[in-house]
């Protein structure tokens, strides 16, 4: 509820602006606060208010529909559907339609990505409430806005996907005789990044949201674990390769071969036929360097490497992987309760983000921007009405309660 | 114990009719209540009462045997054995006897399934105690009964298995020149569903019952987890396939190939020979489209895909699967105690269900129904004696205690 | 300490004879009790007493050495070493020396097993303190002794191993033209049972003891789990086999093939090459029945079975196996503390068992029995001196303290 | 802070010298103590003091730089980098440069290892504060120093790596016509040991340190577990091999074959093609003894061994491995909190160790030792200034505070 003496700000606004993350997290985890955020999400309160004030005349119905579409939940749903359509189109082009000539579907994709870019630029310029912000110069304001934009990890991923896509698409026009298909690889990696953004969407869901936060924490756990793992893997990799194939040539291919077996051992692929009793192999250096037949393992390797592998497997697959499970189990138990609070915290910002978004989502948002531009031309004044839907909601409520 | 002032209902009946699930669960988990339910299950009390009242004369012995057979436990045991015989027959027919001509064994199976159907229809019509139910019209009563019947998940499975079986059997008579063996596939899937019903049987067992409830909860956990998993799998699947086999044809076969490898990677099958050094492959499109020789992976794929796979395996097999273990471990610990209560709750309804069943189980239940029909013809009045064995039990007891 | 008024029994004896298992377990887990049992185990107290009373004259040294050998720990160590030698000899014979003619090593083995049998017979006849036992008739006493002997699980295994061995050895003399090598199989299975007895030895060790008790409990957990697992495996096994290879012949070989793949799927062996793209297979029934070439999967199977397998793997390898881990984790945490108590309880009986054993272990125990027989002949009176080393220990102590 | 009445020792020194490990661990885990140790580690306090006393004149800058380099953190960082360079060089030589002639790179390696040896010798002679130590004779002092040196496990590994390296390098000069490449194997194993020392480095890191301590504990758990595992593996290994390949020759090759399959079964490698339907095998003893074609499994083995394997896999892969996960999970939860304390304890000694090290790390430490030798020659008096950097730190502090 907006409070007259506190510059018309609600308790929620004050809590958010307090910039005390600990307190805010506790505050947002309160049931009352959850309900309020949930109501904003569903746009429920607004609807009730509307219905009280207006009868259902013809014009009001359209207005009512547009208002309904402005609830964060609806905007979110439309966004998700539009994004899924985009991903399907991208996947289709990537799999079936990336031939030598650039097709129409690809141009559709590029335009779509550009509209996503427009949306990202809008996010960069969105109003940013910070004490003393309004008094700063335009340039300082712009830098602060950018700083704020890049302070969130997801925005980095957003920018990365867009830049990668444009890079991949640009490479398509560079005629090369190279057998290595660069644009395809760049676009495929970019596709993974685009799909990865879907995970952000799950954050709003009640059950998946906290789980994603747990996954984030576990990735950190995993990274530390990987450092220990890497020491084991590398030690075994270099030792076993040096015994099996003495005097290897100094190439990238050798580096790949060194790391390949010990790494895949982790997943239960033991390559026993390659180390133990390979019959279709050669000791002739000229043959195995050009890759026609694999190189024969040395006699010493046939005896020593299986023993080393046995010890390595015991440490990597039994000790370390099971330690990881124990670690995860412990982390899960300790942060499970906390994850719910963090989720409430993140959800508030996602909902606020969607409340402030334009009604039209990425592929059509350009139309909205053109309309805004047209309005500015008309009134020579930047209208900020649609921007502060979140504030407006409080305003509406106030007009009734006070 | 039946209480005279409460319409001759026992505490148990009142608790069940209170329709407060929380309270009922607590009530049924009480040791006293457990014992009572356990006694009904074994039909023990009734026996003692019988022995007290009657001497062991010739006629009484037969009556006594029939009474014993009416204890839920005996009915249950006979049901289980009959069902196991049915499953064995089904398995035998499916494996060895599903030739072009329809055999006698199949007709036996169909009759059996029809008797199961009769039993299900009986369950649909069973008396259903609900406040204000008796006053409703016949049609409303029928709808309510159906609603009640389908409110339990197991009944859905029951109906599904019967319909599938009849469908599969029906397809056997449709002469087709199709190489795809539809009736066999339908019956095989149906067999799985029939076996799955066995799990319902374990619910009564003291150790397995709570475990099955935990599994039910974990399946829910797993479903949410699979959503996250699917995002990872699909992203990698599409990206890796587009790099390995650029410009694939738009067929179902391609869809299968896209999902196949990343999915089986989860179980430790890495297909390294297919991506890395396949020698017996072709780049000729006419050859790999008709499936004689597999298609060669692209040069870029041979280099990039193993790296992508390495990262994918780290996320899917190490991060996500171990996260699942942690999740399961947490869920198990938290709901283990609760599962016991839920089991008591479910067990009560299963026992009640068996207490109200006819003495003869599915393949012979038709005889019982014919007998009932004959009795109705005789007396022109629906006798409900055998139906309320559960009530009768209280009645018997009352006659002694009061 | 022995108490004069309680029939010269120690607190320990009274606690054991109280036959209240709960109380005894608590009693034996006390630190004081642990120390006493530990002292008996090491034979430490006795030594100190000995040293106080006798100087180290020549004759006493030998007596001292024999006394030292009578401490349960020493007897146990000698037993273990002798048993390990026996196992090595058995393994050697099994692997290298089980030719058509019966070798000398085998006869050594048979004699050894017979001495083990003698030891088991002694254990059957060992004095058994039970209220009112002494007054019973000889026949009743014998039956009670046997009952007591077979009340412990390990004795069943002991008898099983001996009977199996003699059976296996007996089969060696039966000339048969059978290609199936029965005596070898029986002896190999027997060897596993003999090695399994080693686990009993670990029970005494401080860290391994409680772990073995936990394993025993987990085996119970696992058995219930296997029932659920078996339902899943069988359902999938029969359904998939009926689709892949319709109209299989009714043989044991078919039964093996049905269960083989789904079972090994649990361990990550997917047999994808057999179901999907097998080229060296035949549809000619005469060829695949005699086992020269494998049978081709049906067309329907190639499409449906991989999908069924995907679902099966999800349930078996991801849901059920991870559920098992969660179950084990829970069981481990709950019974870990308790396991220590149970271990103390079991350890007491093992130590008591060893305290009452003859000084010479199995292969040489015959000598001791012959010596006893000789003594009985001489004195016409069964000397029970060595039998109650446990009691004697208290006696020695008492003679000093009182 | 140094206390005048306690022989100028700080609280920390007193606590360390109290030789009460329990107390010391508690003491070092205090936040105040952590901060102090952290400050010594960063060399922070000393810097502030320096800056207060001296202006930044030319000479002081150099002195300041050298002082900065003397902070344990800097010494540690330089040590780590130098060690990583050494490992890279070693890996390079091992993989690519270990030809018949000894290369220059190898001689560089040997010199480097010798400087590491010099460092280890210095550590052996480092001043060792123990009550009554100063009064002992020179020889006793030396023995005590060695005892102290070898009391830490890492020093054993250090000596092992150096000795192994020199042995491996020595073997290079022994001309042999042996096909087995001994020097390479010795150096490869040594490389693993050298990399393993890297783990010691992670001990200082805040997140990895406690995890490494947990791993140490779990290795102990694992060892006990392996004993139980070994019994299962050996029993199955001997039984299955004796059935599959009766009358094997008594060679090391047979020993390898016996253990190979059951061991790799643990990691999901089932070798089903070898036991079940091997076509390219021989029953001719002369052929399989020289290893050209594998031996055919016996008829009995083809039937019995898959069944035995099924049971073995159930016990080893499902029961025991999941038990291990449960064990690890329990151990992790119980010792997680404690591990932090132990880490503080270990960290203190590592930091003290680095505080007392010479400024120059292994490859260049010889220069420092030569300089020290030169100074001793000049002054005929062993200067211990740089040795007690740890004490000096307190001295500096005292000069300000008192």
Short mmCIF file of C-alpha atoms in Angstrom, two decimals, chain B:
data_model
loop_
_atom_site.label_atom_id
_atom_site.label_comp_id
_atom_site.label_asym_id
_atom_site.label_seq_id
_atom_site.Cartn_x
_atom_site.Cartn_y
_atom_site.Cartn_z
CA UNK B 1 -17.18 -50.28 18.17
CA UNK B 2 -20.61 -49.28 16.97
CA UNK B 3 -22.22 -46.53 19.00
CA UNK B 4 -26.02 -46.69 19.43
CA UNK B 5 -26.61 -42.94 19.43
CA UNK B 6 -24.58 -42.28 16.32
CA UNK B 7 -26.81 -44.18 13.92
CA UNK B 8 -25.04 -47.43 14.79
CA UNK B 9 -21.81 -46.15 13.25
CA UNK B 10 -18.41 -46.87 14.71
CA UNK B 11 -15.80 -44.21 15.50
CA UNK B 12 -14.04 -45.35 12.37
CA UNK B 13 -17.09 -44.71 10.20
CA UNK B 14 -17.55 -41.27 11.69
CA UNK B 15 -13.92 -40.42 11.14
CA UNK B 16 -14.07 -41.57 7.51
CA UNK B 17 -17.27 -39.66 6.85
CA UNK B 18 -15.86 -36.49 8.39
CA UNK B 19 -14.18 -35.99 4.99
CA UNK B 20 -11.35 -34.20 6.76
CA UNK B 21 -8.38 -35.97 5.17
CA UNK B 22 -5.79 -34.52 7.57
CA UNK B 23 -7.72 -35.66 10.62
CA UNK B 24 -8.55 -39.05 9.17
CA UNK B 25 -4.89 -39.68 8.39
CA UNK B 26 -3.90 -38.89 11.97
CA UNK B 27 -6.78 -41.02 13.24
CA UNK B 28 -5.92 -44.07 11.17
CA UNK B 29 -2.24 -43.88 12.13
CA UNK B 30 -3.14 -44.43 15.81
CA UNK B 31 -2.03 -47.82 17.09
CA UNK B 32 -5.55 -48.74 18.28
CA UNK B 33 -6.95 -47.95 14.88
CA UNK B 34 -4.17 -49.88 13.19
CA UNK B 35 -4.98 -52.90 15.28
CA UNK B 36 -8.70 -52.69 14.48
CA UNK B 37 -8.00 -52.37 10.75
CA UNK B 38 -5.50 -55.22 11.05
CA UNK B 39 -8.17 -57.36 12.75
CA UNK B 40 -10.70 -56.63 10.04
CA UNK B 41 -8.02 -57.52 7.51
CA UNK B 42 -7.37 -60.89 9.14
CA UNK B 43 -11.07 -61.44 9.89
CA UNK B 44 -9.80 -62.56 13.28
CA UNK B 45 -12.46 -61.15 15.64
CA UNK B 46 -15.26 -62.59 13.61
CA UNK B 47 -13.69 -66.04 13.89
CA UNK B 48 -13.44 -65.85 17.66
CA UNK B 49 -17.02 -64.77 17.87
CA UNK B 50 -18.08 -67.61 15.61
CA UNK B 51 -16.25 -70.18 17.62
CA UNK B 52 -17.85 -68.90 20.82
CA UNK B 53 -21.36 -69.12 19.49
CA UNK B 54 -21.49 -72.27 17.38
CA UNK B 55 -20.25 -75.76 18.10
CA UNK B 56 -18.37 -77.44 15.23
CA UNK B 57 -21.25 -79.39 13.73
CA UNK B 58 -21.14 -80.51 10.08
CA UNK B 59 -23.15 -77.69 8.53
CA UNK B 60 -21.42 -75.09 10.62
CA UNK B 61 -18.05 -76.24 9.33
CA UNK B 62 -19.00 -75.36 5.75
CA UNK B 63 -20.49 -72.08 6.90
CA UNK B 64 -17.38 -71.46 8.93
CA UNK B 65 -15.17 -72.11 5.90
CA UNK B 66 -17.21 -69.71 3.77
CA UNK B 67 -17.01 -67.12 6.54
CA UNK B 68 -13.29 -67.56 6.74
CA UNK B 69 -13.04 -67.05 3.01
CA UNK B 70 -14.91 -63.78 3.48
CA UNK B 71 -12.12 -62.23 5.58
CA UNK B 72 -10.48 -59.50 3.47
CA UNK B 73 -7.08 -61.19 3.79
CA UNK B 74 -8.30 -64.45 2.24
CA UNK B 75 -10.17 -62.68 -0.52
CA UNK B 76 -7.07 -60.65 -1.19
CA UNK B 77 -4.84 -63.74 -1.31
CA UNK B 78 -7.18 -65.54 -3.69
CA UNK B 79 -7.37 -62.42 -5.84
CA UNK B 80 -3.58 -62.13 -6.02
CA UNK B 81 -3.11 -65.79 -6.94
CA UNK B 82 -5.81 -65.65 -9.58
CA UNK B 83 -4.28 -62.47 -10.97
CA UNK B 84 -0.80 -64.02 -11.10
CA UNK B 85 -2.21 -67.00 -13.00
CA UNK B 86 -3.82 -64.57 -15.42
CA UNK B 87 -0.51 -62.73 -15.91
CA UNK B 88 1.37 -65.98 -16.54
CA UNK B 89 -1.18 -67.02 -19.12
CA UNK B 90 -1.02 -63.59 -20.75
CA UNK B 91 2.80 -63.71 -20.82
CA UNK B 92 2.73 -67.21 -22.31
CA UNK B 93 0.30 -66.20 -25.06
CA UNK B 94 2.25 -63.00 -25.78
CA UNK B 95 5.60 -64.74 -26.06
CA UNK B 96 4.85 -68.07 -27.67
CA UNK B 97 1.30 -68.27 -28.92
CA UNK B 98 0.39 -65.12 -30.83
CA UNK B 99 0.43 -66.68 -34.29
CA UNK B 100 -1.71 -65.80 -37.29
CA UNK B 101 -4.64 -67.90 -36.14
CA UNK B 102 -6.34 -66.98 -32.86
CA UNK B 103 -5.76 -69.83 -30.36
CA UNK B 104 -8.00 -71.18 -27.60
CA UNK B 105 -5.71 -69.69 -24.96
CA UNK B 106 -6.42 -66.25 -26.34
CA UNK B 107 -10.15 -66.80 -26.03
CA UNK B 108 -9.62 -67.87 -22.41
CA UNK B 109 -7.71 -64.62 -21.89
CA UNK B 110 -10.48 -62.52 -23.42
CA UNK B 111 -13.11 -64.15 -21.19
CA UNK B 112 -10.91 -63.53 -18.19
CA UNK B 113 -10.49 -59.87 -19.10
CA UNK B 114 -14.27 -59.60 -19.54
CA UNK B 115 -14.79 -60.96 -16.02
CA UNK B 116 -12.33 -58.34 -14.77
CA UNK B 117 -14.44 -55.79 -16.61
CA UNK B 118 -17.54 -57.13 -14.81
CA UNK B 119 -15.72 -56.65 -11.51
CA UNK B 120 -14.84 -53.07 -12.48
CA UNK B 121 -18.47 -52.37 -13.38
CA UNK B 122 -19.49 -53.74 -9.98
CA UNK B 123 -16.98 -51.37 -8.35
CA UNK B 124 -18.54 -48.48 -10.25
CA UNK B 125 -21.94 -49.37 -8.79
CA UNK B 126 -20.85 -50.11 -5.27
CA UNK B 127 -22.68 -48.26 -2.52
CA UNK B 128 -21.15 -44.98 -1.85
CA UNK B 129 -21.82 -43.31 1.50
CA UNK B 130 -21.98 -39.58 1.13
CA UNK B 131 -24.15 -37.12 3.04
CA UNK B 132 -27.31 -36.43 1.05
CA UNK B 133 -26.55 -39.12 -1.49
CA UNK B 134 -29.62 -41.23 -0.89
CA UNK B 135 -31.98 -38.41 -1.67
CA UNK B 136 -30.50 -37.63 -5.12
CA UNK B 137 -32.13 -38.88 -8.32
CA UNK B 138 -30.99 -42.16 -9.89
CA UNK B 139 -29.13 -40.41 -12.71
CA UNK B 140 -27.30 -38.04 -10.38
CA UNK B 141 -26.44 -41.02 -8.19
CA UNK B 142 -24.97 -42.84 -11.20
CA UNK B 143 -22.86 -39.85 -12.20
CA UNK B 144 -21.64 -39.39 -8.64
CA UNK B 145 -20.72 -43.05 -8.45
CA UNK B 146 -18.73 -42.79 -11.69
CA UNK B 147 -17.06 -39.61 -10.44
CA UNK B 148 -16.14 -41.40 -7.25
CA UNK B 149 -14.85 -44.37 -9.23
CA UNK B 150 -12.63 -42.33 -11.50
CA UNK B 151 -11.40 -40.15 -8.64
CA UNK B 152 -8.97 -42.91 -7.81
CA UNK B 153 -5.95 -43.23 -10.12
CA UNK B 154 -5.85 -47.02 -10.05
CA UNK B 155 -9.30 -47.27 -11.60
CA UNK B 156 -8.08 -45.27 -14.58
CA UNK B 157 -5.32 -47.82 -15.06
CA UNK B 158 -7.82 -50.67 -14.66
CA UNK B 159 -10.06 -49.26 -17.39
CA UNK B 160 -7.06 -48.46 -19.60
CA UNK B 161 -5.76 -52.04 -19.42
CA UNK B 162 -9.16 -53.53 -20.27
CA UNK B 163 -9.82 -51.17 -23.18
CA UNK B 164 -6.28 -51.68 -24.52
CA UNK B 165 -6.65 -55.43 -24.33
CA UNK B 166 -9.94 -55.46 -26.19
CA UNK B 167 -8.46 -53.08 -28.77
CA UNK B 168 -5.39 -55.28 -29.21
CA UNK B 169 -7.51 -58.38 -29.50
CA UNK B 170 -9.84 -56.65 -31.94
CA UNK B 171 -6.89 -55.67 -34.17
CA UNK B 172 -5.99 -59.37 -34.48
CA UNK B 173 -9.01 -59.94 -36.71
CA UNK B 174 -8.22 -57.05 -39.03
CA UNK B 175 -6.41 -58.68 -41.96
CA UNK B 176 -3.57 -56.39 -42.97
CA UNK B 177 -0.53 -56.78 -45.17
CA UNK B 178 1.32 -54.32 -42.91
CA UNK B 179 4.77 -55.50 -41.77
CA UNK B 180 4.25 -53.54 -38.58
CA UNK B 181 2.66 -55.87 -36.08
CA UNK B 182 0.10 -53.60 -34.37
CA UNK B 183 -1.91 -56.09 -32.27
CA UNK B 184 1.28 -57.52 -30.77
CA UNK B 185 2.58 -54.06 -29.82
CA UNK B 186 -0.76 -53.03 -28.31
CA UNK B 187 -1.01 -56.25 -26.28
CA UNK B 188 2.63 -55.96 -25.15
CA UNK B 189 2.08 -52.41 -23.89
CA UNK B 190 -1.14 -53.63 -22.27
CA UNK B 191 0.79 -56.42 -20.56
CA UNK B 192 3.10 -53.85 -18.99
CA UNK B 193 0.03 -51.99 -17.72
CA UNK B 194 -1.42 -55.23 -16.33
CA UNK B 195 1.83 -56.05 -14.53
CA UNK B 196 1.97 -52.49 -13.24
CA UNK B 197 -1.32 -53.18 -11.41
CA UNK B 198 0.62 -55.71 -9.32
CA UNK B 199 2.30 -52.73 -7.64
CA UNK B 200 -1.13 -51.89 -6.22
CA UNK B 201 -1.08 -55.26 -4.49
CA UNK B 202 2.20 -54.51 -2.70
CA UNK B 203 0.51 -51.49 -1.09
CA UNK B 204 -0.99 -53.73 1.60
CA UNK B 205 2.42 -55.10 2.66
CA UNK B 206 3.90 -53.38 5.72
CA UNK B 207 7.37 -52.62 4.36
CA UNK B 208 6.58 -52.18 0.68
CA UNK B 209 3.46 -50.04 1.19
CA UNK B 210 5.21 -46.92 2.50
CA UNK B 211 8.00 -47.39 -0.06
CA UNK B 212 5.50 -47.31 -2.90
CA UNK B 213 4.07 -44.06 -1.56
CA UNK B 214 7.60 -42.63 -1.49
CA UNK B 215 8.09 -43.77 -5.06
CA UNK B 216 4.89 -41.98 -6.06
CA UNK B 217 6.22 -38.75 -4.56
CA UNK B 218 9.58 -39.25 -6.17
CA UNK B 219 8.01 -39.72 -9.57
CA UNK B 220 6.65 -36.17 -9.10
CA UNK B 221 10.13 -34.96 -8.18
CA UNK B 222 11.47 -36.77 -11.19
CA UNK B 223 8.98 -35.13 -13.54
CA UNK B 224 10.12 -31.64 -12.56
CA UNK B 225 13.68 -32.81 -12.86
CA UNK B 226 13.01 -34.22 -16.32
CA UNK B 227 11.85 -30.80 -17.50
CA UNK B 228 15.25 -29.34 -16.62
CA UNK B 229 16.97 -32.40 -18.05
CA UNK B 230 14.99 -32.18 -21.30
CA UNK B 231 16.20 -28.63 -21.90
CA UNK B 232 19.81 -29.78 -21.59
CA UNK B 233 19.31 -32.89 -23.69
CA UNK B 234 17.42 -31.12 -26.48
CA UNK B 235 19.86 -28.23 -26.68
CA UNK B 236 22.82 -30.59 -27.00
CA UNK B 237 20.93 -32.98 -29.27
CA UNK B 238 20.00 -30.36 -31.86
CA UNK B 239 23.33 -28.54 -31.74
CA UNK B 240 25.47 -31.68 -32.03
CA UNK B 241 23.34 -33.27 -34.75
CA UNK B 242 23.31 -30.10 -36.84
CA UNK B 243 27.12 -30.00 -36.74
CA UNK B 244 27.68 -33.74 -37.27
CA UNK B 245 25.19 -34.27 -40.08
CA UNK B 246 24.46 -30.91 -41.75
CA UNK B 247 21.40 -30.67 -43.97
CA UNK B 248 19.56 -33.73 -42.70
CA UNK B 249 16.30 -34.70 -44.42
CA UNK B 250 13.06 -33.74 -42.63
CA UNK B 251 11.89 -37.24 -41.56
CA UNK B 252 10.87 -39.04 -38.36
CA UNK B 253 14.06 -41.07 -38.69
CA UNK B 254 16.07 -37.86 -38.29
CA UNK B 255 14.09 -36.95 -35.15
CA UNK B 256 14.92 -40.38 -33.71
CA UNK B 257 18.58 -39.96 -34.55
CA UNK B 258 18.72 -36.49 -33.03
CA UNK B 259 17.41 -37.62 -29.65
CA UNK B 260 18.96 -41.11 -29.56
CA UNK B 261 22.58 -40.40 -28.71
CA UNK B 262 22.16 -37.64 -26.11
CA UNK B 263 19.50 -39.71 -24.35
CA UNK B 264 21.57 -42.86 -24.14
CA UNK B 265 24.58 -40.80 -23.08
CA UNK B 266 22.71 -40.46 -19.78
CA UNK B 267 23.16 -44.19 -19.21
CA UNK B 268 26.84 -44.26 -20.08
CA UNK B 269 26.57 -45.29 -23.75
CA UNK B 270 28.88 -42.82 -25.48
CA UNK B 271 28.80 -43.95 -29.16
CA UNK B 272 32.41 -42.78 -29.50
CA UNK B 273 33.05 -45.05 -32.46
CA UNK B 274 30.20 -43.44 -34.39
CA UNK B 275 31.32 -39.83 -33.95
CA UNK B 276 35.06 -40.22 -33.93
CA UNK B 277 36.62 -42.71 -36.30
CA UNK B 278 33.92 -44.41 -38.31
CA UNK B 279 35.41 -46.16 -41.30
CA UNK B 280 32.36 -47.96 -42.71
CA UNK B 281 30.35 -44.85 -43.51
CA UNK B 282 29.41 -42.96 -46.61
CA UNK B 283 29.01 -39.34 -47.72
CA UNK B 284 26.79 -40.39 -50.63
CA UNK B 285 23.29 -39.09 -49.79
CA UNK B 286 21.54 -41.81 -51.80
CA UNK B 287 23.20 -44.52 -49.71
CA UNK B 288 22.54 -43.20 -46.18
CA UNK B 289 18.97 -42.16 -46.86
CA UNK B 290 17.87 -45.75 -47.50
CA UNK B 291 19.77 -46.89 -44.42
CA UNK B 292 22.28 -49.36 -45.86
CA UNK B 293 25.38 -47.59 -44.58
CA UNK B 294 25.48 -44.93 -41.86
CA UNK B 295 26.30 -41.37 -42.85
CA UNK B 296 29.80 -40.04 -42.21
CA UNK B 297 30.08 -37.27 -39.61
CA UNK B 298 31.33 -33.93 -40.91
CA UNK B 299 34.92 -32.83 -40.41
CA UNK B 300 33.85 -30.00 -38.11
CA UNK B 301 31.75 -32.46 -36.10
CA UNK B 302 34.68 -34.78 -35.51
CA UNK B 303 36.52 -31.94 -33.79
CA UNK B 304 33.77 -29.89 -32.12
CA UNK B 305 31.22 -32.55 -31.08
CA UNK B 306 33.57 -34.52 -28.73
CA UNK B 307 34.26 -31.27 -26.87
CA UNK B 308 30.56 -30.42 -26.70
CA UNK B 309 29.90 -33.97 -25.54
CA UNK B 310 32.48 -33.60 -22.79
CA UNK B 311 30.73 -30.53 -21.44
CA UNK B 312 27.29 -32.09 -21.90
CA UNK B 313 28.29 -35.22 -19.99
CA UNK B 314 29.66 -33.10 -17.17
CA UNK B 315 26.33 -31.33 -16.83
CA UNK B 316 23.98 -34.22 -17.48
CA UNK B 317 25.75 -37.25 -15.98
CA UNK B 318 27.71 -35.61 -13.18
CA UNK B 319 25.80 -32.48 -12.21
CA UNK B 320 22.15 -33.35 -12.88
CA UNK B 321 22.09 -37.06 -12.07
CA UNK B 322 23.92 -36.50 -8.81
CA UNK B 323 21.62 -33.59 -8.05
CA UNK B 324 18.75 -36.02 -8.52
CA UNK B 325 20.29 -38.39 -5.99
CA UNK B 326 20.62 -35.49 -3.55
CA UNK B 327 16.99 -34.49 -4.22
CA UNK B 328 15.77 -38.06 -3.69
CA UNK B 329 17.83 -38.39 -0.54
CA UNK B 330 16.28 -35.21 0.86
CA UNK B 331 12.74 -36.16 -0.16
CA UNK B 332 13.15 -39.64 1.28
CA UNK B 333 14.32 -38.33 4.64
CA UNK B 334 11.54 -35.76 4.89
CA UNK B 335 8.58 -37.89 3.82
CA UNK B 336 9.68 -41.21 5.29
CA UNK B 337 7.81 -40.70 8.56
CA UNK B 338 4.81 -39.21 6.81
CA UNK B 339 4.70 -42.08 4.32
CA UNK B 340 3.77 -44.44 7.12
CA UNK B 341 0.66 -42.40 7.91
CA UNK B 342 -0.33 -42.16 4.28
CA UNK B 343 0.10 -45.89 3.98
CA UNK B 344 -2.27 -46.48 6.95
CA UNK B 345 -4.72 -44.21 5.20
CA UNK B 346 -4.53 -46.03 1.87
CA UNK B 347 -4.50 -49.43 3.50
CA UNK B 348 -7.81 -48.67 5.20
CA UNK B 349 -9.47 -48.07 1.86
CA UNK B 350 -7.91 -51.12 0.22
CA UNK B 351 -9.06 -53.31 3.11
CA UNK B 352 -12.52 -51.75 3.01
CA UNK B 353 -12.56 -52.37 -0.73
CA UNK B 354 -11.72 -56.04 -0.26
CA UNK B 355 -14.18 -56.40 2.65
CA UNK B 356 -16.97 -55.34 0.30
CA UNK B 357 -15.91 -57.53 -2.62
CA UNK B 358 -17.76 -60.72 -3.54
CA UNK B 359 -16.22 -63.93 -2.32
CA UNK B 360 -15.35 -65.15 -5.80
CA UNK B 361 -12.56 -63.35 -7.64
CA UNK B 362 -12.54 -62.25 -11.31
CA UNK B 363 -12.62 -65.39 -13.44
CA UNK B 364 -15.36 -66.89 -11.26
CA UNK B 365 -17.09 -63.73 -10.10
CA UNK B 366 -19.53 -64.10 -12.99
CA UNK B 367 -20.98 -67.18 -11.23
CA UNK B 368 -21.60 -65.06 -8.14
CA UNK B 369 -23.26 -62.34 -10.18
CA UNK B 370 -25.47 -64.94 -11.89
CA UNK B 371 -26.39 -66.28 -8.44
CA UNK B 372 -27.22 -62.73 -7.30
CA UNK B 373 -29.32 -62.21 -10.43
CA UNK B 374 -31.15 -65.46 -9.68
CA UNK B 375 -31.78 -64.36 -6.11
CA UNK B 376 -33.10 -60.99 -7.26
CA UNK B 377 -35.44 -62.76 -9.71
CA UNK B 378 -36.62 -64.90 -6.82
CA UNK B 379 -37.14 -62.20 -4.21
CA UNK B 380 -37.65 -59.24 -6.56
CA UNK B 381 -35.58 -57.29 -4.12
CA UNK B 382 -31.90 -56.39 -4.28
CA UNK B 383 -30.25 -58.18 -1.42
CA UNK B 384 -27.34 -56.23 -0.05
CA UNK B 385 -26.24 -58.75 2.54
CA UNK B 386 -22.85 -59.60 1.19
CA UNK B 387 -22.11 -56.04 0.26
CA UNK B 388 -21.81 -54.63 3.73
CA UNK B 389 -19.46 -57.20 5.22
CA UNK B 390 -17.67 -54.29 6.77
CA UNK B 391 -20.81 -53.12 8.56
CA UNK B 392 -21.79 -56.67 9.37
CA UNK B 393 -18.54 -57.10 11.22
CA UNK B 394 -19.52 -54.30 13.55
CA UNK B 395 -22.99 -55.70 13.87
CA UNK B 396 -21.59 -59.04 14.95
CA UNK B 397 -19.39 -57.44 17.48
CA UNK B 398 -22.18 -55.30 18.86
CA UNK B 399 -24.37 -58.30 19.39
CA UNK B 400 -21.80 -59.57 21.81
CA UNK B 401 -20.71 -56.44 23.57
CA UNK B 402 -24.08 -54.83 24.01
#
